[in-house]
Tab-separated table of C-alpha atoms and ligand atoms in Angstrom:
chain	number	residue	atom	x	y	z
A	1	MET	CA	-22.196	-8.370	10.799
A	2	ASN	CA	-21.826	-6.936	14.103
A	3	ASP	CA	-19.699	-7.837	16.647
A	4	GLY	CA	-21.351	-6.008	20.016
A	5	SER	CA	-17.894	-4.194	19.883
A	6	GLY	CA	-19.564	-0.984	17.085
A	7	PHE	CA	-17.301	-1.635	14.902
A	8	SER	CA	-19.019	-3.527	11.993
A	9	VAL	CA	-19.921	-3.815	7.688
A	10	LYS	CA	-23.508	-3.177	6.470
A	11	ASP	CA	-24.827	-7.131	5.069
A	12	PRO	CA	-24.908	-6.903	1.795
A	13	LEU	CA	-27.334	-9.467	2.254
A	14	LEU	CA	-29.747	-7.478	4.094
A	15	THR	CA	-28.853	-4.180	1.873
A	16	PRO	CA	-27.188	-4.349	-1.080
A	17	ARG	CA	-23.440	-3.599	-2.433
A	18	PHE	CA	-25.191	-0.455	-4.462
A	19	ALA	CA	-27.078	1.488	-1.745
A	20	GLY	CA	-26.221	3.045	1.174
A	21	HIS	CA	-23.052	5.710	2.290
A	22	ILE	CA	-19.760	4.520	0.246
A	23	SER	CA	-16.650	3.579	2.383
A	24	PHE	CA	-14.034	1.416	2.117
A	25	PHE	CA	-15.059	-2.251	2.480
A	26	ARG	CA	-18.710	-0.685	3.582
A	27	LEU	CA	-16.575	-0.210	7.602
A	28	PRO	CA	-17.550	2.614	10.299
A	29	VAL	CA	-16.925	6.308	8.972
A	30	THR	CA	-15.485	8.148	11.928
A	31	GLU	CA	-12.038	10.342	12.567
A	32	ASP	CA	-11.366	8.437	16.046
A	33	PRO	CA	-8.976	6.073	16.116
A	34	ALA	CA	-8.659	4.459	19.917
A	35	GLY	CA	-10.211	1.490	19.743
A	36	VAL	CA	-9.626	0.882	16.001
A	37	ASP	CA	-7.225	-2.510	15.517
A	38	ILE	CA	-6.980	-1.395	11.897
A	39	ALA	CA	-7.133	2.595	10.048
A	40	VAL	CA	-7.750	2.017	6.630
A	41	CYS	CA	-7.474	5.661	5.000
A	42	GLY	CA	-7.148	7.200	1.230
A	43	VAL	CA	-4.441	9.940	1.257
A	44	PRO	CA	-4.990	12.072	-1.413
A	45	PHE	CA	-1.922	13.107	-3.038
A	46	ASP	CA	-0.364	12.930	-6.233
A	47	GLY	CA	2.124	16.431	-6.037
A	48	GLY	CA	5.301	13.929	-6.342
A	49	VAL	CA	4.089	12.916	-10.049
A	50	GLY	CA	5.732	12.980	-12.764
A	51	ASN	CA	4.207	12.414	-15.785
A	52	ARG	CA	1.199	11.096	-15.763
A	53	ASN	CA	-0.956	12.415	-13.083
A	54	GLY	CA	-4.732	11.788	-11.220
A	55	ALA	CA	-4.239	9.435	-8.271
A	56	ARG	CA	-4.215	11.822	-6.035
A	57	LEU	CA	-8.809	11.141	-7.184
A	58	GLY	CA	-7.685	8.029	-6.181
A	59	PRO	CA	-9.475	6.878	-2.690
A	60	ARG	CA	-12.362	8.000	-3.466
A	61	GLN	CA	-12.301	5.776	-6.846
A	62	ILE	CA	-10.927	3.328	-4.625
A	63	ARG	CA	-13.422	3.797	-1.565
A	64	GLU	CA	-16.884	3.284	-4.416
A	65	LEU	CA	-14.822	0.048	-6.432
A	66	SER	CA	-14.696	-1.240	-3.208
A	67	VAL	CA	-18.114	-1.640	-1.456
A	68	ASN	CA	-19.201	-3.872	-4.637
A	69	ALA	CA	-15.817	-5.571	-5.729
A	70	VAL	CA	-15.833	-6.281	-1.469
A	71	LYS	CA	-17.631	-9.162	0.642
A	72	PRO	CA	-17.382	-9.182	3.993
A	73	TYR	CA	-15.991	-13.115	3.531
A	74	HIS	CA	-12.159	-14.195	2.260
A	75	PRO	CA	-13.081	-17.192	0.884
A	76	ILE	CA	-9.540	-19.102	2.305
A	77	SER	CA	-10.217	-18.869	5.384
A	78	ASN	CA	-14.106	-18.893	5.198
A	79	SER	CA	-13.821	-16.253	8.162
A	80	SER	CA	-14.103	-12.129	7.727
A	81	PRO	CA	-11.524	-9.251	8.864
A	82	PHE	CA	-14.039	-7.310	9.824
A	83	GLN	CA	-15.090	-9.577	12.242
A	84	ARG	CA	-11.809	-10.601	13.451
A	85	CYS	CA	-10.760	-7.688	14.164
A	86	ARG	CA	-12.423	-3.384	14.765
A	87	PHE	CA	-11.232	-1.844	11.137
A	88	ALA	CA	-13.163	1.222	10.286
A	89	ASP	CA	-12.322	4.189	7.309
A	90	LEU	CA	-10.046	6.565	9.123
A	91	GLY	CA	-11.055	8.690	5.805
A	92	ASP	CA	-8.064	11.506	3.811
A	93	ALA	CA	-5.151	12.401	5.374
A	94	PRO	CA	-5.005	16.185	5.020
A	95	VAL	CA	-3.494	17.428	2.483
A	96	ASN	CA	-2.278	20.768	0.431
A	97	PRO	CA	-2.781	20.196	-3.228
A	98	ILE	CA	-0.592	23.392	-4.166
A	99	ASP	CA	2.702	22.897	-2.379
A	100	LEU	CA	4.029	19.303	-1.636
A	101	GLY	CA	6.397	19.641	1.474
A	102	HIS	CA	2.930	20.816	3.154
A	103	SER	CA	1.361	17.975	2.301
A	104	LEU	CA	4.402	15.124	3.220
A	105	GLU	CA	3.316	17.529	7.085
A	106	LEU	CA	0.024	17.409	7.334
A	107	ILE	CA	-0.344	13.348	6.004
A	108	GLU	CA	3.010	12.889	8.978
A	109	GLY	CA	0.249	14.156	11.594
A	110	PHE	CA	-2.315	12.120	9.950
A	111	TYR	CA	-0.914	8.937	10.725
A	112	ARG	CA	0.407	10.088	14.111
A	113	ARG	CA	-2.967	10.932	15.433
A	114	ILE	CA	-4.121	6.508	14.142
A	115	HIS	CA	-0.538	5.179	15.893
A	116	ALA	CA	-0.677	6.615	18.540
A	117	ALA	CA	-3.619	4.908	19.276
A	118	GLY	CA	-1.998	1.652	18.872
A	119	ALA	CA	-3.777	1.030	14.927
A	120	LEU	CA	-2.296	-0.779	12.323
A	121	PRO	CA	-2.551	2.163	8.528
A	122	LEU	CA	-3.804	-0.291	5.206
A	123	THR	CA	-3.615	2.994	2.476
A	124	ALA	CA	-5.020	4.075	-0.622
A	125	GLY	CA	-2.504	6.659	-2.272
A	126	GLY	CA	-2.267	8.351	-3.757
A	127	ASP	CA	1.354	8.209	-5.318
A	128	HIS	CA	4.370	6.309	-4.256
A	129	LEU	CA	5.498	9.795	-2.388
A	130	VAL	CA	2.823	8.569	-0.003
A	131	PRO	CA	4.495	5.614	1.347
A	132	LEU	CA	7.210	8.251	3.113
A	133	PRO	CA	5.307	10.483	5.797
A	134	ILE	CA	3.729	6.783	6.836
A	135	LEU	CA	7.762	5.601	6.950
A	136	ARG	CA	8.608	8.823	9.661
A	137	VAL	CA	5.510	7.601	11.674
A	138	ILE	CA	6.221	3.978	12.248
A	139	ALA	CA	9.102	3.480	11.539
A	140	ARG	CA	10.096	6.771	14.124
A	141	ASP	CA	11.443	4.251	16.470
A	142	ARG	CA	13.239	2.312	13.904
A	143	PRO	CA	13.724	0.880	9.875
A	144	VAL	CA	11.101	-1.603	9.279
A	145	GLY	CA	11.249	-4.089	6.077
A	146	LEU	CA	10.000	-3.258	3.260
A	147	VAL	CA	7.898	-5.649	1.223
A	148	HIS	CA	7.845	-3.996	-2.748
A	149	LEU	CA	5.627	-4.828	-5.371
A	150	ASP	CA	6.095	-2.712	-8.510
A	151	ALA	CA	7.461	-1.141	-11.580
A	152	HIS	CA	9.617	0.426	-10.540
A	153	ALA	CA	12.115	0.531	-7.317
A	154	ASP	CA	11.387	3.728	-6.818
A	155	THR	CA	15.649	4.865	-5.281
A	156	PHE	CA	16.513	7.737	-7.829
A	157	ASP	CA	17.264	11.641	-5.740
A	158	HIS	CA	15.922	12.909	-8.141
A	159	PHE	CA	14.326	13.789	-10.939
A	160	PHE	CA	14.891	16.981	-13.365
A	161	ASP	CA	16.584	19.002	-10.289
A	162	ALA	CA	19.062	18.205	-8.009
A	163	ARG	CA	17.962	20.389	-5.404
A	164	PHE	CA	13.771	18.946	-4.814
A	165	ARG	CA	14.756	15.672	-3.220
A	166	TYR	CA	10.942	14.615	-3.560
A	167	ASN	CA	8.607	12.587	-5.195
A	168	HIS	CA	7.340	9.547	-5.864
A	169	GLY	CA	10.626	7.321	-7.790
A	170	THR	CA	12.179	8.924	-5.426
A	171	THR	CA	10.470	7.347	-1.619
A	172	PHE	CA	12.333	4.053	-0.664
A	173	ARG	CA	15.767	6.015	-1.114
A	174	ARG	CA	14.251	8.367	1.215
A	175	ALA	CA	13.535	5.906	3.198
A	176	ALA	CA	16.242	4.284	3.593
A	177	GLU	CA	18.416	7.930	4.113
A	178	GLU	CA	16.012	8.299	6.254
A	179	GLY	CA	16.420	5.003	8.501
A	180	LEU	CA	13.080	4.285	8.275
A	181	ILE	CA	13.291	1.146	6.392
A	182	ASP	CA	16.131	-1.450	6.199
A	183	PRO	CA	17.600	-1.703	3.584
A	184	LYS	CA	18.745	-5.321	3.965
A	185	ARG	CA	15.399	-6.026	5.165
A	186	THR	CA	13.971	-4.328	1.604
A	187	ILE	CA	13.111	-6.619	-1.126
A	188	GLN	CA	10.847	-5.932	-4.774
A	189	ILE	CA	9.538	-7.445	-7.068
A	190	GLY	CA	8.416	-6.977	-10.238
A	191	ILE	CA	11.083	-4.274	-11.835
A	192	ARG	CA	10.707	-4.012	-14.933
A	193	GLY	CA	10.602	-2.056	-18.696
A	194	PRO	CA	12.050	0.498	-20.160
A	195	ARG	CA	15.177	2.029	-17.799
A	196	PHE	CA	16.351	5.812	-18.010
A	197	GLY	CA	19.724	4.792	-18.019
A	198	PRO	CA	22.185	2.790	-16.851
A	199	ASP	CA	21.983	2.902	-12.886
A	200	ASP	CA	18.299	3.501	-12.250
A	201	LEU	CA	18.573	0.319	-10.464
A	202	GLY	CA	22.095	0.948	-9.154
A	203	PHE	CA	21.013	3.339	-5.436
A	204	SER	CA	18.565	-0.511	-4.781
A	205	LEU	CA	21.803	-3.064	-5.117
A	206	ARG	CA	24.138	-0.700	-3.593
A	207	SER	CA	22.456	-0.813	-0.686
A	208	GLY	CA	22.008	-3.974	-0.467
A	209	MET	CA	17.616	-5.013	-0.932
A	210	ARG	CA	17.493	-7.829	-2.616
A	211	VAL	CA	15.775	-6.962	-6.661
A	212	VAL	CA	13.064	-9.656	-7.956
A	213	THR	CA	13.049	-8.417	-11.371
A	214	ILE	CA	10.748	-9.535	-14.064
A	215	GLU	CA	12.835	-11.904	-15.446
A	216	GLU	CA	13.269	-14.007	-12.371
A	217	PHE	CA	10.222	-12.954	-11.050
A	218	PHE	CA	9.211	-15.704	-14.334
A	219	GLU	CA	12.732	-17.806	-14.528
A	220	LEU	CA	12.142	-18.792	-10.322
A	221	GLY	CA	8.570	-18.833	-9.784
A	222	LEU	CA	5.499	-17.539	-8.289
A	223	ALA	CA	6.146	-20.826	-4.492
A	224	ARG	CA	10.420	-19.962	-4.203
A	225	VAL	CA	9.631	-15.514	-4.683
A	226	ILE	CA	6.836	-16.090	-2.233
A	227	ASP	CA	9.474	-18.054	-0.277
A	228	GLU	CA	12.019	-14.796	-0.882
A	229	ILE	CA	9.995	-12.578	0.493
A	230	ALA	CA	9.518	-14.626	4.101
A	231	ARG	CA	13.511	-14.727	3.099
A	232	VAL	CA	14.349	-11.244	2.629
A	233	ALA	CA	12.041	-9.652	5.835
A	234	GLY	CA	12.351	-11.818	7.988
A	235	ASP	CA	11.068	-11.296	11.438
A	236	GLY	CA	11.160	-7.914	12.538
A	237	PRO	CA	8.363	-5.455	11.597
A	238	THR	CA	8.108	-5.093	8.094
A	239	TYR	CA	6.041	-2.612	6.061
A	240	VAL	CA	4.094	-3.219	2.646
A	241	SER	CA	3.880	-1.044	-0.491
A	242	ILE	CA	1.883	-2.103	-3.496
A	243	ASP	CA	1.757	0.333	-7.211
A	244	VAL	CA	-0.601	-1.232	-9.166
A	245	ASP	CA	2.242	-0.947	-11.712
A	246	ALA	CA	3.562	-3.637	-10.721
A	247	LEU	CA	0.176	-5.659	-12.292
A	248	ASP	CA	0.882	-6.213	-16.282
A	249	ALA	CA	-0.146	-3.156	-17.816
A	250	VAL	CA	-3.464	-5.003	-18.656
A	251	TYR	CA	-4.624	-4.735	-16.256
A	252	VAL	CA	-3.522	-2.247	-14.727
A	253	PRO	CA	-4.253	0.817	-17.605
A	254	GLY	CA	-5.981	2.852	-14.584
A	255	THR	CA	-2.035	4.009	-13.714
A	256	GLY	CA	0.795	7.518	-14.671
A	257	ALA	CA	2.939	4.673	-14.973
A	258	PRO	CA	1.650	1.585	-16.694
A	259	GLU	CA	4.340	-1.288	-18.483
A	260	ILE	CA	3.477	-3.644	-20.183
A	261	GLY	CA	5.451	-7.643	-18.987
A	262	GLY	CA	4.142	-8.003	-15.606
A	263	PHE	CA	2.181	-10.200	-13.163
A	264	GLY	CA	-1.350	-10.073	-13.070
A	265	PRO	CA	-3.865	-10.386	-10.010
A	266	ARG	CA	-3.945	-14.358	-9.107
A	267	GLU	CA	0.180	-13.537	-8.358
A	268	ALA	CA	-0.365	-9.996	-6.188
A	269	ILE	CA	-3.390	-12.229	-4.545
A	270	ALA	CA	-0.786	-15.167	-4.303
A	271	MET	CA	1.679	-13.314	-2.500
A	272	ILE	CA	-0.314	-10.727	-0.555
A	273	ARG	CA	-1.534	-14.675	0.929
A	274	GLY	CA	2.057	-15.677	1.274
A	275	LEU	CA	2.966	-12.320	4.337
A	276	ALA	CA	1.172	-14.948	6.742
A	277	GLY	CA	3.615	-15.032	9.754
A	278	LEU	CA	4.647	-11.962	8.363
A	279	GLU	CA	5.186	-9.012	11.567
A	280	LEU	CA	3.399	-6.257	9.788
A	281	VAL	CA	2.904	-2.685	10.472
A	282	GLY	CA	0.775	-1.419	8.239
A	283	ALA	CA	-0.014	-1.561	3.702
A	284	ASP	CA	-0.617	0.065	1.441
A	285	VAL	CA	-1.893	0.674	-2.788
A	286	VAL	CA	-0.773	3.404	-4.087
A	287	GLU	CA	-1.337	4.797	-8.517
A	288	VAL	CA	-4.163	4.249	-9.150
A	289	SER	CA	-5.852	7.640	-11.262
A	290	PRO	CA	-9.451	7.821	-12.078
A	291	PRO	CA	-9.277	9.090	-15.126
A	292	LEU	CA	-6.739	6.700	-16.363
A	293	ASP	CA	-8.776	4.005	-15.485
A	294	SER	CA	-11.994	3.724	-17.692
A	295	GLY	CA	-14.563	1.712	-16.453
A	296	GLY	CA	-13.099	1.342	-12.423
A	297	GLY	CA	-11.262	-1.303	-13.621
A	298	THR	CA	-8.068	-0.723	-11.611
A	299	ALA	CA	-9.329	0.743	-9.107
A	300	ARG	CA	-11.616	-2.059	-8.155
A	301	ILE	CA	-8.228	-4.173	-8.225
A	302	ALA	CA	-7.027	-2.100	-6.050
A	303	ALA	CA	-9.785	-2.617	-3.849
A	304	VAL	CA	-9.488	-6.840	-3.907
A	305	LEU	CA	-5.822	-5.964	-3.050
A	306	MET	CA	-6.003	-3.607	-0.120
A	307	PHE	CA	-9.226	-6.392	1.042
A	308	GLU	CA	-6.947	-9.292	1.062
A	309	LEU	CA	-3.997	-7.148	3.017
A	310	ALA	CA	-6.925	-6.300	5.024
A	311	GLU	CA	-7.131	-10.520	5.935
A	312	VAL	CA	-3.863	-10.708	6.850
A	313	MET	CA	-2.110	-8.012	8.858
A	314	ALA	CA	-6.249	-9.302	10.700
A	315	ASP	CA	-4.231	-12.654	11.936
A	316	THR	CA	-0.720	-9.993	12.226
A	317	ARG	CA	-2.918	-7.185	14.522
A	318	LEU	CA	-4.936	-10.119	16.132
A	319	ALA	CA	-0.900	-11.657	17.351
A	320	ARG	CA	-0.245	-8.915	18.317
A	321	ARG	CA	-2.716	-7.762	20.460
A	322	VAL	CA	-2.386	-6.143	24.073
A	323	PRO	CA	-4.498	-7.874	26.477
A	324	GLY	CA	-7.496	-6.298	27.914
A	325	ARG	CA	-7.227	-4.095	24.713
B	1	MN	MN1	5.712	1.718	-10.413
B	2	MN	MN1	6.227	3.123	-7.556
């Protein structure tokens, strides 16, 4: 699995998958983003969670499950994204587990280095506040489109006290207010479950986001949802954020706010594959909480979804690679 560039994954037919050091997909580990096309990172932070936490332990468990759940070749392209592009495990962003504001600064600083080196970030959370500091880096110059899979819209103004505006349920409202995402190029898919009140989706709808509730998802069918993703995201730079609770709670018990009645892994994978052709500038999978994930099944799903994102991001990266790099 070595193309001579120094970027390679361990061949599972030479070193069994249960042996050796753990990194995302058995990628090489480096702290230096120079020359990396796609930087796979963790953000071990769950200070934005208002209910059941534990997602700070997500990156470590997703790394471990990714070693076992993922082999290097993709079944559709029958090639390896890790050979087409230079992937590396950049480790975890620094965080301050007792200060949310400081953590946001530290995470932003970590992604600034990755972005400056020209690498696209593929992130394992962490809670769903994690995309905010990432977007503050990669969308600083212009708003990006957003493909957001989730049971929840995450566009609340605040929880508990109006002075505290940053938590995992306010991320995409703050991102829209800060001009980081274009609401007209934002699609939220899988929204469902009991609500806090009558206006839970108010900001999403008023700002022009396309909200595909789970009821509409099943009414439209997968193929038309995939068309709708492409239509809404359009031609510009687009970020992908996947809250694992988008999937039915049967598949992802290991998350803070599981919701029943969702789509399954098969549909999630099909939607990720349907992103081919979009200009992807980064992606994340968040809200895996290992203490709630007995058996590791939720982290396993997250690892495979990250592999599917790696496959589709590799093509974006190749299409946009600066000649000579
Ligand atoms: Mn959610
Ligand atoms: Mn969420």
